[in-house]
Amino acid sequence: MSCPSDPQDDPRPAPLGELDLDDVRVHRALRDATIRTLSHNIGYVRGWFFELLEQRYGREGFASVAKLDLDEDTLRAWFEDWVQRTIASDERFGRRWLAEMMETEAGRAAQALATRDKVAFGDWTRAFALGGRSEGGGHLPPPAQHVDGLGHADLPRGVETRAELLERVVADTAPLPDTAQREGYHGPRHFDFWMSGLEDYLAIESVLARHDAPLAAGARVLEMGCASGRVLRHFLFQRDDLEVWGCDINGGHVDWLGQHLPERTRIFQNTVLPSLPIPDASLDLVYAFSVFTHIDEFERSWIAELARVLAPGGFAYLTVHTEHTWSIVERAGALMSDLVRMRDQISDYDVGPELFAGPLPKDRTVFRWTSALSNNTSVFYSTRHIRRAWGTFLEIVEIIPEGAGYQDVVVLRKR
């Protein structure tokens, strides 16, 4: 359909993303909305600028360039120039980004482009979940076709021989997700991605065995925050007698898993709200890798919800940042660099080496910042808080320092 000169003169309802805008209006609306919506947040602009530098010059070059003390006027001028030159020159990219901004909360530009019968209030569901979608692509061959590094790989704990490791590789017949679906895990190192999931699966098995609670045939397992199945797939292919559930806040991951994992896998999208569509006392194990490290609200309610769905004697295996993580944060390179890079947007703390040299500021220390169109958090808990708050709902069996990389593991049991 053609777009009238003034959208409000057209009484017909139309989805915002389907408005047939001429190039001039697309470019103008995109430029104005982008500059107005983003350039007022100088911390975001600075972070984006550094990301582009890192992509262009690599980590070593980025380390030297990032030391530049760029004033706000310089950053704003660079950003506005980048928007006008780069985005406006790419019609397809411009239209796609404009549609995304119109679907969220892009400000007055989206309001002006709305029709009279469709209020442009933004997609409120994005406040509770991420709406990414998979269109059927984004996958690679199964792990058996990525075993070039098998001969040099260290055997994971719980695997005795390379022959046994190869058997585990061959047992997994599902495609691997491509790098865009991996939440940053291991980049193009496909076998390393698969192996890291196996190691975490075996670590869970080891903890359960140590507490005389191995998963029996027919046991029900849920991964909270399963992403594209890095760990989840091993509960499906290393065992064929478990009922495996997975959930993630990102709809794109849910779609991908639904397309590429066995049909018996029970996958659903959850939200930030502490509610799971699972009956009471029905699960034998719930595990979550790097999920509670990002829950800035409803943390206790989520623990209560896990207590609800776990059967008596059931276990939870949750990775967290604690005061121990805080003490080794300089070794946790990605965590440290993310916080330092976004320091201008983190208003509650002066992020830098001096902060991390001291003790954990609070029993529950939360860093919040905004990047692109999503909110980000990094949360640290004192073990005292975990024992006091989480122990109200579940028995704290043990807390394992660096049980999952630089994160600690909290092992809990339903009484």
Short mmCIF file of C-alpha atoms in Angstrom, two decimals:
data_model
loop_
_atom_site.label_atom_id
_atom_site.label_comp_id
_atom_site.label_asym_id
_atom_site.label_seq_id
_atom_site.Cartn_x
_atom_site.Cartn_y
_atom_site.Cartn_z
CA MET A 1 0.00 0.00 0.00
CA SER A 2 1.12 3.58 -0.45
CA CYS A 3 1.63 5.84 2.52
CA PRO A 4 -0.31 9.15 2.62
CA SER A 5 1.53 12.37 3.26
CA ASP A 6 0.18 12.47 6.81
CA PRO A 7 -0.34 9.04 8.43
CA GLN A 8 -3.02 10.42 10.72
CA ASP A 9 -5.19 11.26 7.67
CA ASP A 10 -5.49 7.57 6.86
CA PRO A 11 -8.19 5.86 8.98
CA ARG A 12 -7.17 2.36 7.94
CA PRO A 13 -5.35 0.31 10.57
CA ALA A 14 -2.01 -1.09 9.46
CA PRO A 15 0.78 -2.88 11.25
CA LEU A 16 3.59 -0.40 11.73
CA GLY A 17 6.16 -2.65 10.15
CA GLU A 18 4.10 -2.85 6.93
CA LEU A 19 3.87 0.87 6.20
CA ASP A 20 5.18 1.43 2.67
CA LEU A 21 7.37 4.44 3.34
CA ASP A 22 9.34 6.15 0.62
CA ASP A 23 13.11 6.19 1.01
CA VAL A 24 13.26 9.82 2.08
CA ARG A 25 10.83 9.30 4.95
CA VAL A 26 12.59 6.11 6.02
CA HIS A 27 15.96 7.81 6.11
CA ARG A 28 14.68 10.95 7.81
CA ALA A 29 12.63 9.11 10.43
CA LEU A 30 15.44 6.66 11.09
CA ARG A 31 18.04 9.37 11.44
CA ASP A 32 15.93 11.56 13.68
CA ALA A 33 14.65 8.74 15.89
CA THR A 34 18.06 7.14 16.23
CA ILE A 35 19.90 10.34 17.09
CA ARG A 36 17.19 11.47 19.47
CA THR A 37 16.71 8.09 21.16
CA LEU A 38 20.34 7.01 21.48
CA SER A 39 22.67 10.00 21.40
CA HIS A 40 21.27 11.43 24.63
CA ASN A 41 22.75 8.39 26.37
CA ILE A 42 26.45 9.16 26.12
CA GLY A 43 27.41 6.00 28.00
CA TYR A 44 25.77 3.85 25.34
CA VAL A 45 27.43 5.82 22.55
CA ARG A 46 30.83 5.43 24.18
CA GLY A 47 30.29 1.68 24.60
CA TRP A 48 29.16 1.27 20.99
CA PHE A 49 32.13 3.28 19.74
CA PHE A 50 34.53 1.03 21.63
CA GLU A 51 32.80 -2.09 20.27
CA LEU A 52 33.32 -0.83 16.72
CA LEU A 53 36.97 -0.09 17.50
CA GLU A 54 37.46 -3.61 18.83
CA GLN A 55 35.85 -5.13 15.73
CA ARG A 56 38.06 -3.04 13.45
CA TYR A 57 41.42 -3.19 15.24
CA GLY A 58 41.17 -6.36 17.32
CA ARG A 59 41.75 -6.62 21.04
CA GLU A 60 45.36 -5.43 20.99
CA GLY A 61 44.61 -2.38 18.87
CA PHE A 62 41.45 -1.72 20.81
CA ALA A 63 43.36 -1.72 24.10
CA SER A 64 45.48 1.23 22.97
CA VAL A 65 42.76 3.15 21.14
CA ALA A 66 40.26 2.71 23.99
CA LYS A 67 42.51 4.75 26.27
CA LEU A 68 41.53 7.89 24.35
CA ASP A 69 39.65 10.25 26.62
CA LEU A 70 36.93 11.31 24.18
CA ASP A 71 34.77 14.20 25.31
CA GLU A 72 30.99 14.06 24.93
CA ASP A 73 30.81 16.57 22.07
CA THR A 74 33.28 14.51 20.03
CA LEU A 75 31.32 11.33 20.68
CA ARG A 76 27.99 12.94 19.81
CA ALA A 77 29.39 14.38 16.59
CA TRP A 78 30.90 11.02 15.63
CA PHE A 79 27.65 9.21 16.39
CA GLU A 80 25.40 11.56 14.43
CA ASP A 81 27.79 11.44 11.48
CA TRP A 82 27.90 7.63 11.65
CA VAL A 83 24.10 7.41 11.71
CA GLN A 84 23.65 9.66 8.71
CA ARG A 85 26.43 8.14 6.58
CA THR A 86 26.15 4.44 7.40
CA ILE A 87 22.48 3.78 8.06
CA ALA A 88 20.92 6.21 5.62
CA SER A 89 23.07 4.80 2.81
CA ASP A 90 21.76 1.27 3.37
CA GLU A 91 18.05 1.22 2.53
CA ARG A 92 17.39 -2.40 3.58
CA PHE A 93 19.21 -2.03 6.87
CA GLY A 94 17.52 1.29 7.46
CA ARG A 95 14.04 -0.10 6.91
CA ARG A 96 14.70 -3.13 9.11
CA TRP A 97 16.05 -1.07 11.97
CA LEU A 98 13.21 1.42 11.68
CA ALA A 99 10.67 -1.41 11.87
CA GLU A 100 12.37 -2.76 14.99
CA MET A 101 12.36 0.65 16.60
CA MET A 102 8.68 1.08 15.77
CA GLU A 103 7.92 -2.28 17.40
CA THR A 104 9.63 -1.23 20.61
CA GLU A 105 9.82 2.18 22.21
CA ALA A 106 11.54 4.35 19.66
CA GLY A 107 9.86 7.56 20.77
CA ARG A 108 8.04 10.23 18.80
CA ALA A 109 9.09 8.93 15.38
CA ALA A 110 7.10 5.73 15.88
CA GLN A 111 4.17 7.72 17.24
CA ALA A 112 4.15 9.96 14.17
CA LEU A 113 4.16 6.99 11.81
CA ALA A 114 1.26 5.21 13.53
CA THR A 115 -2.21 5.17 12.02
CA ARG A 116 -5.19 6.60 13.86
CA ASP A 117 -6.61 3.13 14.56
CA LYS A 118 -3.39 1.57 15.84
CA VAL A 119 -1.81 3.10 18.90
CA ALA A 120 2.00 2.98 18.74
CA PHE A 121 2.59 2.09 22.37
CA GLY A 122 5.45 -0.31 21.70
CA ASP A 123 5.49 -4.04 22.24
CA TRP A 124 5.07 -4.33 26.01
CA THR A 125 5.88 -8.02 25.94
CA ARG A 126 9.53 -7.14 25.37
CA ALA A 127 9.63 -5.89 28.92
CA PHE A 128 9.17 -9.52 29.99
CA ALA A 129 10.85 -11.61 27.28
CA LEU A 130 12.98 -11.31 24.16
CA GLY A 131 11.23 -11.73 20.84
CA GLY A 132 13.99 -12.96 18.59
CA ARG A 133 12.91 -15.50 16.00
CA SER A 134 14.70 -18.26 14.13
CA GLU A 135 13.70 -18.83 10.53
CA GLY A 136 15.01 -22.37 10.26
CA GLY A 137 18.66 -21.54 9.45
CA GLY A 138 21.47 -20.95 11.83
CA HIS A 139 22.72 -24.50 12.19
CA LEU A 140 25.85 -26.51 11.45
CA PRO A 141 26.46 -30.25 11.01
CA PRO A 142 26.38 -32.52 14.09
CA PRO A 143 29.44 -32.59 16.39
CA ALA A 144 30.92 -35.71 14.76
CA GLN A 145 31.80 -33.53 11.78
CA HIS A 146 33.78 -31.09 13.93
CA VAL A 147 36.22 -33.47 15.62
CA ASP A 148 39.43 -32.10 14.08
CA GLY A 149 40.57 -31.02 17.54
CA LEU A 150 39.63 -34.26 19.27
CA GLY A 151 43.15 -35.66 19.25
CA HIS A 152 44.52 -32.61 21.08
CA ALA A 153 41.60 -31.94 23.42
CA ASP A 154 41.97 -32.62 27.12
CA LEU A 155 39.66 -35.35 28.31
CA PRO A 156 36.86 -33.91 30.44
CA ARG A 157 36.55 -35.14 34.00
CA GLY A 158 34.41 -38.28 33.94
CA VAL A 159 35.66 -39.48 30.53
CA GLU A 160 38.44 -42.08 30.75
CA THR A 161 39.59 -42.54 27.14
CA ARG A 162 39.44 -40.84 23.76
CA ALA A 163 37.44 -43.80 22.49
CA GLU A 164 34.80 -43.06 25.13
CA LEU A 165 34.83 -39.39 24.18
CA LEU A 166 34.35 -40.31 20.52
CA GLU A 167 31.40 -42.52 21.47
CA ARG A 168 29.80 -39.56 23.20
CA VAL A 169 30.42 -37.37 20.16
CA VAL A 170 28.84 -39.87 17.77
CA ALA A 171 25.82 -40.32 20.05
CA ASP A 172 24.88 -36.66 19.54
CA THR A 173 23.19 -36.50 16.14
CA ALA A 174 21.58 -33.04 16.29
CA PRO A 175 22.96 -30.04 14.38
CA LEU A 176 25.09 -27.57 16.27
CA PRO A 177 23.88 -23.97 16.44
CA ASP A 178 25.84 -21.48 14.40
CA THR A 179 27.87 -18.84 16.18
CA ALA A 180 25.03 -16.30 16.15
CA GLN A 181 22.92 -18.65 18.30
CA ARG A 182 25.54 -19.31 20.98
CA GLU A 183 25.35 -16.29 23.30
CA GLY A 184 29.05 -15.69 22.66
CA TYR A 185 30.26 -19.16 23.69
CA HIS A 186 33.46 -20.21 21.90
CA GLY A 187 33.02 -18.24 18.67
CA PRO A 188 33.85 -20.39 15.61
CA ARG A 189 35.38 -23.18 17.72
CA HIS A 190 32.52 -25.58 17.14
CA PHE A 191 33.97 -28.64 18.86
CA ASP A 192 34.95 -26.55 21.89
CA PHE A 193 31.36 -25.33 22.12
CA TRP A 194 30.08 -28.90 22.15
CA MET A 195 32.77 -30.05 24.59
CA SER A 196 32.01 -27.25 27.06
CA GLY A 197 28.42 -28.45 27.26
CA LEU A 198 29.56 -32.03 27.85
CA GLU A 199 31.89 -30.89 30.65
CA ASP A 200 29.06 -29.04 32.41
CA TYR A 201 26.74 -32.03 31.97
CA LEU A 202 29.34 -34.33 33.51
CA ALA A 203 29.94 -31.87 36.35
CA ILE A 204 26.24 -32.01 37.24
CA GLU A 205 26.32 -35.82 37.10
CA SER A 206 29.34 -35.84 39.40
CA VAL A 207 27.71 -33.58 42.00
CA LEU A 208 24.54 -35.67 42.03
CA ALA A 209 26.55 -38.87 42.44
CA ARG A 210 28.54 -37.35 45.29
CA HIS A 211 25.28 -36.71 47.13
CA ASP A 212 23.88 -40.19 46.35
CA ALA A 213 21.26 -38.76 44.02
CA PRO A 214 22.00 -39.97 40.46
CA LEU A 215 19.22 -39.42 37.97
CA ALA A 216 17.12 -42.56 37.66
CA ALA A 217 15.49 -43.66 34.43
CA GLY A 218 12.45 -41.50 33.76
CA ALA A 219 13.77 -38.58 35.83
CA ARG A 220 12.51 -35.14 34.82
CA VAL A 221 15.12 -32.46 34.18
CA LEU A 222 14.68 -28.74 33.44
CA GLU A 223 17.33 -26.35 32.20
CA MET A 224 16.41 -22.76 33.00
CA GLY A 225 18.00 -20.41 30.45
CA CYS A 226 18.91 -23.19 28.04
CA ALA A 227 19.74 -20.84 25.12
CA SER A 228 20.49 -23.01 22.06
CA GLY A 229 21.08 -26.18 24.07
CA ARG A 230 24.80 -26.11 24.83
CA VAL A 231 24.24 -28.26 27.95
CA LEU A 232 20.67 -29.42 27.37
CA ARG A 233 21.56 -31.52 24.33
CA HIS A 234 23.77 -33.78 26.47
CA PHE A 235 20.87 -34.75 28.72
CA LEU A 236 19.13 -35.87 25.52
CA PHE A 237 21.96 -37.73 23.78
CA GLN A 238 24.17 -39.02 26.60
CA ARG A 239 21.01 -40.47 28.18
CA ASP A 240 17.91 -41.63 26.32
CA ASP A 241 15.78 -42.36 29.39
CA LEU A 242 15.19 -38.85 30.79
CA GLU A 243 12.29 -36.45 30.35
CA VAL A 244 14.07 -33.26 29.34
CA TRP A 245 12.60 -29.77 29.62
CA GLY A 246 14.19 -26.47 28.64
CA CYS A 247 13.13 -22.85 28.77
CA ASP A 248 14.65 -19.55 27.76
CA ILE A 249 13.60 -15.92 27.75
CA ASN A 250 14.71 -15.60 24.11
CA GLY A 251 12.07 -16.75 21.64
CA GLY A 252 14.70 -17.24 18.94
CA HIS A 253 16.46 -19.89 20.98
CA VAL A 254 13.16 -21.62 21.71
CA ASP A 255 12.37 -21.74 17.99
CA TRP A 256 15.82 -23.08 17.14
CA LEU A 257 15.62 -25.87 19.70
CA GLY A 258 12.12 -26.78 18.56
CA GLN A 259 13.39 -27.18 15.01
CA HIS A 260 16.64 -29.05 15.65
CA LEU A 261 16.41 -31.14 18.83
CA PRO A 262 14.42 -34.39 19.14
CA GLU A 263 10.66 -33.96 19.32
CA ARG A 264 10.56 -35.45 22.80
CA THR A 265 12.31 -32.32 24.12
CA ARG A 266 9.86 -30.07 25.97
CA ILE A 267 10.86 -26.49 25.15
CA PHE A 268 9.02 -23.30 26.08
CA GLN A 269 9.66 -19.59 26.43
CA ASN A 270 9.62 -18.16 29.91
CA THR A 271 9.53 -14.51 31.00
CA VAL A 272 11.29 -12.50 33.69
CA LEU A 273 8.31 -13.16 35.93
CA PRO A 274 8.82 -16.11 38.33
CA SER A 275 6.26 -18.51 36.90
CA LEU A 276 6.81 -21.83 35.14
CA PRO A 277 4.05 -23.84 33.37
CA ILE A 278 5.08 -26.97 35.25
CA PRO A 279 3.09 -28.89 37.91
CA ASP A 280 4.04 -28.84 41.58
CA ALA A 281 6.68 -31.32 42.78
CA SER A 282 7.27 -32.75 39.31
CA LEU A 283 10.99 -32.25 38.58
CA ASP A 284 14.00 -34.17 39.85
CA LEU A 285 16.61 -31.65 38.71
CA VAL A 286 16.64 -27.98 37.74
CA TYR A 287 19.89 -26.42 36.61
CA ALA A 288 20.83 -22.97 35.32
CA PHE A 289 24.15 -21.70 33.99
CA SER A 290 24.71 -17.94 34.25
CA VAL A 291 21.03 -17.13 34.80
CA PHE A 292 20.96 -15.94 38.39
CA THR A 293 23.98 -13.81 37.52
CA HIS A 294 21.52 -11.63 35.57
CA ILE A 295 18.34 -11.71 37.69
CA ASP A 296 18.09 -8.26 39.23
CA GLU A 297 14.44 -8.57 40.26
CA PHE A 298 12.36 -11.47 41.65
CA GLU A 299 15.44 -13.48 42.62
CA ARG A 300 13.88 -14.88 45.80
CA SER A 301 10.59 -15.50 44.00
CA TRP A 302 12.45 -17.53 41.37
CA ILE A 303 14.02 -19.67 44.11
CA ALA A 304 10.54 -20.15 45.59
CA GLU A 305 9.25 -21.15 42.15
CA LEU A 306 12.03 -23.71 41.76
CA ALA A 307 11.13 -25.07 45.19
CA ARG A 308 7.54 -25.43 44.00
CA VAL A 309 8.33 -27.44 40.86
CA LEU A 310 11.00 -29.68 42.44
CA ALA A 311 9.90 -33.01 43.84
CA PRO A 312 10.93 -33.84 47.42
CA GLY A 313 14.60 -34.76 47.31
CA GLY A 314 15.03 -32.99 43.95
CA PHE A 315 18.15 -30.92 43.31
CA ALA A 316 18.88 -27.46 41.89
CA TYR A 317 22.29 -26.65 40.41
CA LEU A 318 22.70 -22.88 39.92
CA THR A 319 25.78 -20.88 38.94
CA VAL A 320 26.28 -17.45 40.52
CA HIS A 321 28.70 -14.59 41.13
CA THR A 322 29.68 -14.46 44.81
CA GLU A 323 32.23 -12.56 46.88
CA HIS A 324 34.72 -15.17 45.64
CA THR A 325 33.96 -14.20 42.03
CA TRP A 326 34.39 -10.57 43.09
CA SER A 327 37.85 -11.35 44.46
CA ILE A 328 39.02 -12.92 41.18
CA VAL A 329 37.17 -10.61 38.80
CA GLU A 330 40.38 -9.49 37.10
CA ARG A 331 40.90 -13.12 36.04
CA ALA A 332 37.33 -13.23 34.71
CA GLY A 333 38.29 -11.11 31.72
CA ALA A 334 34.95 -10.89 29.92
CA LEU A 335 33.05 -10.01 33.09
CA MET A 336 35.53 -7.30 34.06
CA SER A 337 35.74 -5.79 30.56
CA ASP A 338 31.95 -5.66 30.17
CA LEU A 339 31.52 -3.79 33.43
CA VAL A 340 34.40 -1.39 32.79
CA ARG A 341 33.29 -0.75 29.21
CA MET A 342 29.80 0.24 30.37
CA ARG A 343 30.96 2.18 33.42
CA ASP A 344 29.46 5.45 32.14
CA GLN A 345 26.01 3.87 32.22
CA ILE A 346 26.32 2.22 35.63
CA SER A 347 25.15 4.96 37.93
CA ASP A 348 25.23 3.18 41.30
CA TYR A 349 28.96 2.39 41.33
CA ASP A 350 32.23 3.89 40.13
CA VAL A 351 33.38 0.85 38.18
CA GLY A 352 37.13 0.37 38.05
CA PRO A 353 40.06 -1.48 39.65
CA GLU A 354 39.63 0.42 42.92
CA LEU A 355 36.07 -0.85 43.33
CA PHE A 356 37.04 -4.49 42.78
CA ALA A 357 40.06 -4.18 45.06
CA GLY A 358 37.69 -3.73 47.99
CA PRO A 359 35.07 -6.08 49.43
CA LEU A 360 31.72 -6.84 47.78
CA PRO A 361 29.75 -3.61 48.43
CA LYS A 362 26.45 -5.26 49.36
CA ASP A 363 25.10 -8.73 50.06
CA ARG A 364 23.31 -8.35 46.75
CA THR A 365 25.28 -6.06 44.43
CA VAL A 366 23.56 -5.25 41.13
CA PHE A 367 25.07 -3.51 38.11
CA ARG A 368 22.54 -2.28 35.53
CA TRP A 369 23.08 -0.71 32.13
CA THR A 370 21.31 -0.35 28.80
CA SER A 371 22.79 -1.61 25.55
CA ALA A 372 20.98 -1.25 22.22
CA LEU A 373 17.32 -2.01 22.94
CA SER A 374 17.75 -4.30 25.93
CA ASN A 375 18.57 -3.95 29.59
CA ASN A 376 21.58 -5.74 31.00
CA THR A 377 22.52 -6.68 34.53
CA SER A 378 25.33 -8.39 36.36
CA VAL A 379 24.50 -9.55 39.88
CA PHE A 380 26.79 -10.64 42.73
CA TYR A 381 25.48 -12.39 45.86
CA SER A 382 27.29 -12.92 49.13
CA THR A 383 27.23 -16.52 50.29
CA ARG A 384 25.67 -15.17 53.49
CA HIS A 385 22.74 -13.84 51.45
CA ILE A 386 22.40 -17.13 49.56
CA ARG A 387 22.30 -19.18 52.74
CA ARG A 388 19.87 -16.82 54.45
CA ALA A 389 17.52 -15.95 51.56
CA TRP A 390 17.64 -19.03 49.33
CA GLY A 391 17.93 -21.37 52.30
CA THR A 392 14.43 -20.29 53.32
CA PHE A 393 13.03 -22.29 50.41
CA LEU A 394 15.59 -25.01 49.70
CA GLU A 395 18.34 -26.73 51.63
CA ILE A 396 21.78 -25.35 50.72
CA VAL A 397 23.75 -28.56 50.18
CA GLU A 398 27.04 -26.94 49.17
CA ILE A 399 28.55 -23.92 47.43
CA ILE A 400 31.41 -24.84 45.07
CA PRO A 401 33.93 -22.02 44.42
CA GLU A 402 34.66 -21.71 40.68
CA GLY A 403 32.51 -24.74 40.03
CA ALA A 404 31.64 -23.39 36.57
CA GLY A 405 34.55 -21.37 35.24
CA TYR A 406 34.86 -18.24 37.37
CA GLN A 407 31.29 -18.65 38.65
CA ASP A 408 30.47 -20.53 41.83
CA VAL A 409 27.88 -23.32 41.90
CA VAL A 410 25.11 -23.41 44.48
CA VAL A 411 23.73 -26.92 45.01
CA LEU A 412 20.28 -26.99 46.64
CA ARG A 413 17.85 -29.76 47.57
CA LYS A 414 14.09 -29.84 48.10
CA ARG A 415 13.44 -30.84 51.69
#
